[in-house]
């Protein structure tokens, strides 16, 4: 078996030639690897951005359903206030047929959470991270208000079963109504901020929601007549 020993360099010029070839080869390999890695990161960033934008688009479309019920909610709170005023004045009253029973929009944050946990949001620019984070902060705030609204409207819904109201009961219902009003104001502010922040990143909320016809036709109890259908 022949073993070829490396040939000795004959002079500085030959050494430099070999050195340059090696250096250029290493730099070329590193450059190619960097290009591939950069393209890979760009693809991941683009995929994460699109997934998050689609999620926000669906969320805004869902939130818009809540916004369309606001006139009903405001009217129902005024009806409850007038009802309590009559009871407080000792006037005769009959229990309402419908009070609360809010319908809450579904809010999705899974894609943003997954992208953040997987480090993909770090591939976005600082401005993009702030912009998308602002939208999701308001979406989380909106979802957080739902528990308080459920509690307040559940207490108000008890008016359907009460045939007499003591001063203490009226006071308790007024507190629940005050809480419902306050939370509704917070919700409206959140919805507004969501739309503003989403608009800044070009998301309009024009997603097509795949909702069953029966579900799409549903309205919250606040939109139904206070004393039931006219007889």
PDB file of C-alpha atoms in Angstrom:
ATOM      1  CA  UNK A   1       0.000   0.000   0.000  1.00  0.00           C
ATOM      2  CA  UNK A   2       1.458   3.291  -1.093  1.00  0.00           C
ATOM      3  CA  UNK A   3       1.252   6.187   1.304  1.00  0.00           C
ATOM      4  CA  UNK A   4       1.554   9.587  -0.300  1.00  0.00           C
ATOM      5  CA  UNK A   5       3.215  11.983   2.004  1.00  0.00           C
ATOM      6  CA  UNK A   6       2.218  15.608   1.723  1.00  0.00           C
ATOM      7  CA  UNK A   7       4.497  17.439  -0.626  1.00  0.00           C
ATOM      8  CA  UNK A   8       6.595  20.081   0.997  1.00  0.00           C
ATOM      9  CA  UNK A   9       5.848  23.663   0.041  1.00  0.00           C
ATOM     10  CA  UNK A  10       8.400  25.155  -2.292  1.00  0.00           C
ATOM     11  CA  UNK A  11       8.523  28.717  -1.220  1.00  0.00           C
ATOM     12  CA  UNK A  12       6.208  31.227   0.396  1.00  0.00           C
ATOM     13  CA  UNK A  13       4.102  31.730  -2.730  1.00  0.00           C
ATOM     14  CA  UNK A  14       3.006  28.095  -2.853  1.00  0.00           C
ATOM     15  CA  UNK A  15       2.222  28.152   0.860  1.00  0.00           C
ATOM     16  CA  UNK A  16       0.083  31.243   0.513  1.00  0.00           C
ATOM     17  CA  UNK A  17      -1.698  29.696  -2.474  1.00  0.00           C
ATOM     18  CA  UNK A  18      -2.632  26.611  -0.458  1.00  0.00           C
ATOM     19  CA  UNK A  19      -3.607  28.752   2.504  1.00  0.00           C
ATOM     20  CA  UNK A  20      -5.912  30.934   0.430  1.00  0.00           C
ATOM     21  CA  UNK A  21      -7.595  27.892  -1.095  1.00  0.00           C
ATOM     22  CA  UNK A  22      -8.283  26.440   2.365  1.00  0.00           C
ATOM     23  CA  UNK A  23      -9.537  29.754   3.791  1.00  0.00           C
ATOM     24  CA  UNK A  24     -11.764  30.449   0.798  1.00  0.00           C
ATOM     25  CA  UNK A  25     -13.192  26.934   1.017  1.00  0.00           C
ATOM     26  CA  UNK A  26     -13.973  27.284   4.719  1.00  0.00           C
ATOM     27  CA  UNK A  27     -15.504  30.745   4.297  1.00  0.00           C
ATOM     28  CA  UNK A  28     -17.587  29.551   1.357  1.00  0.00           C
ATOM     29  CA  UNK A  29     -18.914  26.639   3.398  1.00  0.00           C
ATOM     30  CA  UNK A  30     -19.694  28.898   6.366  1.00  0.00           C
ATOM     31  CA  UNK A  31     -21.339  31.452   4.101  1.00  0.00           C
ATOM     32  CA  UNK A  32     -23.512  28.828   2.457  1.00  0.00           C
ATOM     33  CA  UNK A  33     -24.516  27.486   5.856  1.00  0.00           C
ATOM     34  CA  UNK A  34     -25.389  30.993   7.038  1.00  0.00           C
ATOM     35  CA  UNK A  35     -27.492  31.599   3.933  1.00  0.00           C
ATOM     36  CA  UNK A  36     -29.389  28.343   4.434  1.00  0.00           C
ATOM     37  CA  UNK A  37     -29.953  29.153   8.119  1.00  0.00           C
ATOM     38  CA  UNK A  38     -31.114  32.664   7.264  1.00  0.00           C
ATOM     39  CA  UNK A  39     -33.580  31.360   4.684  1.00  0.00           C
ATOM     40  CA  UNK A  40     -34.835  28.806   7.194  1.00  0.00           C
ATOM     41  CA  UNK A  41     -35.374  31.484   9.840  1.00  0.00           C
ATOM     42  CA  UNK A  42     -37.155  33.707   7.339  1.00  0.00           C
ATOM     43  CA  UNK A  43     -39.483  30.861   6.416  1.00  0.00           C
ATOM     44  CA  UNK A  44     -40.246  30.134  10.082  1.00  0.00           C
ATOM     45  CA  UNK A  45     -40.807  33.833  10.741  1.00  0.00           C
ATOM     46  CA  UNK A  46     -43.163  34.143   7.770  1.00  0.00           C
ATOM     47  CA  UNK A  47     -45.101  31.029   8.812  1.00  0.00           C
ATOM     48  CA  UNK A  48     -45.405  32.223  12.418  1.00  0.00           C
ATOM     49  CA  UNK A  49     -46.509  35.695  11.322  1.00  0.00           C
ATOM     50  CA  UNK A  50     -49.166  34.351   8.959  1.00  0.00           C
ATOM     51  CA  UNK A  51     -50.501  31.908  11.548  1.00  0.00           C
ATOM     52  CA  UNK A  52     -50.768  34.667  14.149  1.00  0.00           C
ATOM     53  CA  UNK A  53     -52.404  37.085  11.701  1.00  0.00           C
ATOM     54  CA  UNK A  54     -55.002  34.459  10.765  1.00  0.00           C
ATOM     55  CA  UNK A  55     -55.730  33.858  14.451  1.00  0.00           C
ATOM     56  CA  UNK A  56     -56.133  37.572  15.163  1.00  0.00           C
ATOM     57  CA  UNK A  57     -58.387  37.923  12.126  1.00  0.00           C
ATOM     58  CA  UNK A  58     -60.718  35.235  13.482  1.00  0.00           C
ATOM     59  CA  UNK A  59     -60.645  36.783  16.963  1.00  0.00           C
ATOM     60  CA  UNK A  60     -61.664  40.200  15.677  1.00  0.00           C
ATOM     61  CA  UNK A  61     -64.488  38.685  13.647  1.00  0.00           C
ATOM     62  CA  UNK A  62     -65.701  36.956  16.821  1.00  0.00           C
ATOM     63  CA  UNK A  63     -65.353  40.125  18.878  1.00  0.00           C
ATOM     64  CA  UNK A  64     -67.460  41.959  16.306  1.00  0.00           C
ATOM     65  CA  UNK A  65     -70.358  39.701  17.289  1.00  0.00           C
ATOM     66  CA  UNK A  66     -70.126  41.042  20.842  1.00  0.00           C
ATOM     67  CA  UNK A  67     -70.077  44.615  19.553  1.00  0.00           C
ATOM     68  CA  UNK A  68     -73.343  44.104  17.641  1.00  0.00           C
ATOM     69  CA  UNK A  69     -75.082  43.146  20.893  1.00  0.00           C
ATOM     70  CA  UNK A  70     -74.065  46.309  22.761  1.00  0.00           C
ATOM     71  CA  UNK A  71     -77.330  48.201  22.071  1.00  0.00           C
ATOM     72  CA  UNK A  72     -79.284  45.277  23.572  1.00  0.00           C
ATOM     73  CA  UNK A  73     -77.019  45.167  26.610  1.00  0.00           C
ATOM     74  CA  UNK A  74     -77.314  48.913  27.246  1.00  0.00           C
ATOM     75  CA  UNK A  75     -81.115  48.786  26.894  1.00  0.00           C
ATOM     76  CA  UNK A  76     -81.363  45.771  29.206  1.00  0.00           C
ATOM     77  CA  UNK A  77     -79.331  47.492  31.931  1.00  0.00           C
ATOM     78  CA  UNK A  78     -81.630  50.512  31.703  1.00  0.00           C
ATOM     79  CA  UNK A  79     -84.668  48.210  31.977  1.00  0.00           C
ATOM     80  CA  UNK A  80     -83.213  46.546  35.076  1.00  0.00           C
ATOM     81  CA  UNK A  81     -82.488  49.932  36.654  1.00  0.00           C
ATOM     82  CA  UNK A  82     -86.076  51.080  36.030  1.00  0.00           C
ATOM     83  CA  UNK A  83     -87.393  47.780  37.399  1.00  0.00           C
ATOM     84  CA  UNK A  84     -85.381  48.198  40.618  1.00  0.00           C
ATOM     85  CA  UNK A  85     -86.540  51.803  40.940  1.00  0.00           C
ATOM     86  CA  UNK A  86     -90.183  50.666  40.833  1.00  0.00           C
ATOM     87  CA  UNK A  87     -89.536  47.940  43.389  1.00  0.00           C
ATOM     88  CA  UNK A  88     -87.673  50.389  45.627  1.00  0.00           C
ATOM     89  CA  UNK A  89     -90.603  52.821  45.436  1.00  0.00           C
ATOM     90  CA  UNK A  90     -92.991  50.087  46.585  1.00  0.00           C
ATOM     91  CA  UNK A  91     -94.801  49.921  43.255  1.00  0.00           C
ATOM     92  CA  UNK A  92     -96.228  46.561  42.120  1.00  0.00           C
ATOM     93  CA  UNK A  93     -94.071  44.619  39.695  1.00  0.00           C
ATOM     94  CA  UNK A  94     -93.910  41.254  38.004  1.00  0.00           C
ATOM     95  CA  UNK A  95     -90.686  39.308  37.535  1.00  0.00           C
ATOM     96  CA  UNK A  96     -89.031  39.717  34.141  1.00  0.00           C
ATOM     97  CA  UNK A  97     -89.009  36.819  31.695  1.00  0.00           C
ATOM     98  CA  UNK A  98     -85.498  37.502  30.410  1.00  0.00           C
ATOM     99  CA  UNK A  99     -82.552  39.249  32.047  1.00  0.00           C
ATOM    100  CA  UNK A 100     -78.982  38.205  31.247  1.00  0.00           C
ATOM    101  CA  UNK A 101     -77.670  35.083  29.619  1.00  0.00           C
ATOM    102  CA  UNK A 102     -74.785  36.732  27.799  1.00  0.00           C
ATOM    103  CA  UNK A 103     -73.113  35.121  24.793  1.00  0.00           C
ATOM    104  CA  UNK A 104     -69.346  35.539  24.882  1.00  0.00           C
ATOM    105  CA  UNK A 105     -67.178  35.537  21.746  1.00  0.00           C
ATOM    106  CA  UNK A 106     -64.567  32.809  21.510  1.00  0.00           C
ATOM    107  CA  UNK A 107     -61.040  34.209  21.756  1.00  0.00           C
ATOM    108  CA  UNK A 108     -58.126  32.188  20.420  1.00  0.00           C
ATOM    109  CA  UNK A 109     -54.533  32.722  21.523  1.00  0.00           C
ATOM    110  CA  UNK A 110     -53.103  29.234  20.961  1.00  0.00           C
ATOM    111  CA  UNK A 111     -51.061  30.111  17.882  1.00  0.00           C
ATOM    112  CA  UNK A 112     -49.444  33.117  19.537  1.00  0.00           C
ATOM    113  CA  UNK A 113     -48.690  31.057  22.643  1.00  0.00           C
ATOM    114  CA  UNK A 114     -47.202  28.235  20.555  1.00  0.00           C
ATOM    115  CA  UNK A 115     -45.123  30.629  18.449  1.00  0.00           C
ATOM    116  CA  UNK A 116     -43.807  32.324  21.581  1.00  0.00           C
ATOM    117  CA  UNK A 117     -43.020  29.039  23.329  1.00  0.00           C
ATOM    118  CA  UNK A 118     -41.252  27.781  20.216  1.00  0.00           C
ATOM    119  CA  UNK A 119     -39.129  30.920  19.941  1.00  0.00           C
ATOM    120  CA  UNK A 120     -40.613  31.877  16.592  1.00  0.00           C
ATOM    121  CA  UNK A 121     -41.860  35.280  17.748  1.00  0.00           C
ATOM    122  CA  UNK A 122     -38.249  36.171  18.514  1.00  0.00           C
ATOM    123  CA  UNK A 123     -37.637  35.984  14.763  1.00  0.00           C
ATOM    124  CA  UNK A 124     -39.970  38.955  14.281  1.00  0.00           C
ATOM    125  CA  UNK A 125     -38.607  42.482  14.498  1.00  0.00           C
ATOM    126  CA  UNK A 126     -38.926  44.357  17.792  1.00  0.00           C
ATOM    127  CA  UNK A 127     -41.649  46.581  16.316  1.00  0.00           C
ATOM    128  CA  UNK A 128     -43.591  43.556  15.099  1.00  0.00           C
ATOM    129  CA  UNK A 129     -43.314  41.823  18.468  1.00  0.00           C
ATOM    130  CA  UNK A 130     -44.685  44.922  20.204  1.00  0.00           C
ATOM    131  CA  UNK A 131     -47.488  45.333  17.656  1.00  0.00           C
ATOM    132  CA  UNK A 132     -48.684  41.744  17.835  1.00  0.00           C
ATOM    133  CA  UNK A 133     -48.170  41.619  21.607  1.00  0.00           C
ATOM    134  CA  UNK A 134     -50.395  44.689  22.031  1.00  0.00           C
ATOM    135  CA  UNK A 135     -53.263  42.961  20.208  1.00  0.00           C
ATOM    136  CA  UNK A 136     -52.955  39.810  22.290  1.00  0.00           C
ATOM    137  CA  UNK A 137     -52.724  41.779  25.536  1.00  0.00           C
ATOM    138  CA  UNK A 138     -56.106  43.353  24.799  1.00  0.00           C
ATOM    139  CA  UNK A 139     -57.550  39.983  23.730  1.00  0.00           C
ATOM    140  CA  UNK A 140     -56.418  38.458  27.037  1.00  0.00           C
ATOM    141  CA  UNK A 141     -57.911  41.423  28.903  1.00  0.00           C
ATOM    142  CA  UNK A 142     -61.215  40.908  27.107  1.00  0.00           C
ATOM    143  CA  UNK A 143     -61.246  37.208  27.952  1.00  0.00           C
ATOM    144  CA  UNK A 144     -60.402  38.047  31.553  1.00  0.00           C
ATOM    145  CA  UNK A 145     -63.473  40.272  31.876  1.00  0.00           C
ATOM    146  CA  UNK A 146     -65.827  37.459  30.905  1.00  0.00           C
ATOM    147  CA  UNK A 147     -65.688  35.788  34.324  1.00  0.00           C
ATOM    148  CA  UNK A 148     -66.732  38.997  36.060  1.00  0.00           C
ATOM    149  CA  UNK A 149     -69.539  39.585  33.580  1.00  0.00           C
ATOM    150  CA  UNK A 150     -70.833  36.049  34.033  1.00  0.00           C
ATOM    151  CA  UNK A 151     -70.946  36.563  37.803  1.00  0.00           C
ATOM    152  CA  UNK A 152     -72.720  39.923  37.589  1.00  0.00           C
ATOM    153  CA  UNK A 153     -75.321  38.792  35.061  1.00  0.00           C
ATOM    154  CA  UNK A 154     -75.950  35.546  36.934  1.00  0.00           C
ATOM    155  CA  UNK A 155     -76.860  37.567  40.018  1.00  0.00           C
ATOM    156  CA  UNK A 156     -79.096  39.833  37.957  1.00  0.00           C
ATOM    157  CA  UNK A 157     -80.723  36.802  36.361  1.00  0.00           C
ATOM    158  CA  UNK A 158     -82.091  35.912  39.800  1.00  0.00           C
ATOM    159  CA  UNK A 159     -84.683  38.690  39.312  1.00  0.00           C
ATOM    160  CA  UNK A 160     -86.697  36.204  37.218  1.00  0.00           C
ATOM    161  CA  UNK A 161     -87.420  34.126  40.321  1.00  0.00           C
ATOM    162  CA  UNK A 162     -88.107  36.855  42.891  1.00  0.00           C
ATOM    163  CA  UNK A 163     -91.694  37.765  43.744  1.00  0.00           C
ATOM    164  CA  UNK A 164     -90.746  40.331  46.366  1.00  0.00           C
ATOM    165  CA  UNK A 165     -87.649  42.400  46.873  1.00  0.00           C
ATOM    166  CA  UNK A 166     -86.426  43.603  50.255  1.00  0.00           C
ATOM    167  CA  UNK A 167     -84.295  46.756  50.481  1.00  0.00           C
ATOM    168  CA  UNK A 168     -81.251  44.535  51.012  1.00  0.00           C
ATOM    169  CA  UNK A 169     -82.060  42.525  47.896  1.00  0.00           C
ATOM    170  CA  UNK A 170     -82.566  45.695  45.864  1.00  0.00           C
ATOM    171  CA  UNK A 171     -79.235  47.022  47.102  1.00  0.00           C
ATOM    172  CA  UNK A 172     -77.531  43.756  46.147  1.00  0.00           C
ATOM    173  CA  UNK A 173     -79.055  43.864  42.659  1.00  0.00           C
ATOM    174  CA  UNK A 174     -77.985  47.477  42.211  1.00  0.00           C
ATOM    175  CA  UNK A 175     -74.421  46.473  43.043  1.00  0.00           C
ATOM    176  CA  UNK A 176     -74.571  43.687  40.463  1.00  0.00           C
ATOM    177  CA  UNK A 177     -75.954  46.128  37.902  1.00  0.00           C
ATOM    178  CA  UNK A 178     -73.211  48.640  38.666  1.00  0.00           C
ATOM    179  CA  UNK A 179     -70.608  45.921  38.181  1.00  0.00           C
ATOM    180  CA  UNK A 180     -72.218  44.841  34.907  1.00  0.00           C
ATOM    181  CA  UNK A 181     -72.170  48.436  33.624  1.00  0.00           C
ATOM    182  CA  UNK A 182     -68.553  48.950  34.629  1.00  0.00           C
ATOM    183  CA  UNK A 183     -67.407  45.710  33.025  1.00  0.00           C
ATOM    184  CA  UNK A 184     -69.355  46.475  29.870  1.00  0.00           C
ATOM    185  CA  UNK A 185     -67.518  49.785  29.630  1.00  0.00           C
ATOM    186  CA  UNK A 186     -64.189  47.996  30.032  1.00  0.00           C
ATOM    187  CA  UNK A 187     -65.173  45.454  27.385  1.00  0.00           C
ATOM    188  CA  UNK A 188     -66.097  48.181  24.912  1.00  0.00           C
ATOM    189  CA  UNK A 189     -62.767  49.900  25.537  1.00  0.00           C
ATOM    190  CA  UNK A 190     -60.945  46.597  25.012  1.00  0.00           C
ATOM    191  CA  UNK A 191     -62.807  45.923  21.774  1.00  0.00           C
ATOM    192  CA  UNK A 192     -61.903  49.388  20.519  1.00  0.00           C
ATOM    193  CA  UNK A 193     -58.227  48.922  21.401  1.00  0.00           C
ATOM    194  CA  UNK A 194     -58.166  45.491  19.753  1.00  0.00           C
ATOM    195  CA  UNK A 195     -59.441  46.983  16.514  1.00  0.00           C
ATOM    196  CA  UNK A 196     -57.007  49.902  16.678  1.00  0.00           C
ATOM    197  CA  UNK A 197     -53.957  47.709  17.317  1.00  0.00           C
ATOM    198  CA  UNK A 198     -55.048  45.136  14.731  1.00  0.00           C
ATOM    199  CA  UNK A 199     -55.534  47.922  12.194  1.00  0.00           C
ATOM    200  CA  UNK A 200     -51.934  48.994  12.715  1.00  0.00           C
ATOM    201  CA  UNK A 201     -50.733  45.587  11.520  1.00  0.00           C
ATOM    202  CA  UNK A 202     -53.245  45.501   8.667  1.00  0.00           C
ATOM    203  CA  UNK A 203     -55.636  42.894  10.096  1.00  0.00           C
ATOM    204  CA  UNK A 204     -59.252  43.814   9.385  1.00  0.00           C
ATOM    205  CA  UNK A 205     -61.217  41.044  11.064  1.00  0.00           C
ATOM    206  CA  UNK A 206     -62.815  39.911   7.805  1.00  0.00           C
ATOM    207  CA  UNK A 207     -62.377  36.197   8.475  1.00  0.00           C
ATOM    208  CA  UNK A 208     -65.239  33.916   7.527  1.00  0.00           C
ATOM    209  CA  UNK A 209     -66.550  32.290  10.693  1.00  0.00           C
ATOM    210  CA  UNK A 210     -67.740  28.734  10.295  1.00  0.00           C
ATOM    211  CA  UNK A 211     -70.758  28.940  12.573  1.00  0.00           C
ATOM    212  CA  UNK A 212     -73.782  26.696  12.390  1.00  0.00           C
ATOM    213  CA  UNK A 213     -76.903  28.562  11.216  1.00  0.00           C
ATOM    214  CA  UNK A 214     -78.639  27.830  14.520  1.00  0.00           C
ATOM    215  CA  UNK A 215     -75.689  29.290  16.445  1.00  0.00           C
ATOM    216  CA  UNK A 216     -75.432  32.325  14.169  1.00  0.00           C
ATOM    217  CA  UNK A 217     -79.124  33.070  14.751  1.00  0.00           C
ATOM    218  CA  UNK A 218     -78.773  32.945  18.536  1.00  0.00           C
ATOM    219  CA  UNK A 219     -79.050  36.161  20.468  1.00  0.00           C
ATOM    220  CA  UNK A 220     -78.179  36.795  24.108  1.00  0.00           C
ATOM    221  CA  UNK A 221     -81.111  36.926  26.504  1.00  0.00           C
ATOM    222  CA  UNK A 222     -80.398  40.646  26.892  1.00  0.00           C
ATOM    223  CA  UNK A 223     -81.693  41.089  23.341  1.00  0.00           C
ATOM    224  CA  UNK A 224     -84.993  39.324  24.087  1.00  0.00           C
ATOM    225  CA  UNK A 225     -88.023  41.202  25.459  1.00  0.00           C
ATOM    226  CA  UNK A 226     -87.685  41.921  29.187  1.00  0.00           C
ATOM    227  CA  UNK A 227     -91.159  40.620  29.979  1.00  0.00           C
ATOM    228  CA  UNK A 228     -91.250  38.001  27.240  1.00  0.00           C
ATOM    229  CA  UNK A 229     -93.177  38.006  23.934  1.00  0.00           C
ATOM    230  CA  UNK A 230     -96.114  40.369  23.724  1.00  0.00           C
ATOM    231  CA  UNK A 231     -99.429  38.649  24.384  1.00  0.00           C
TER     232      UNK A 231
END
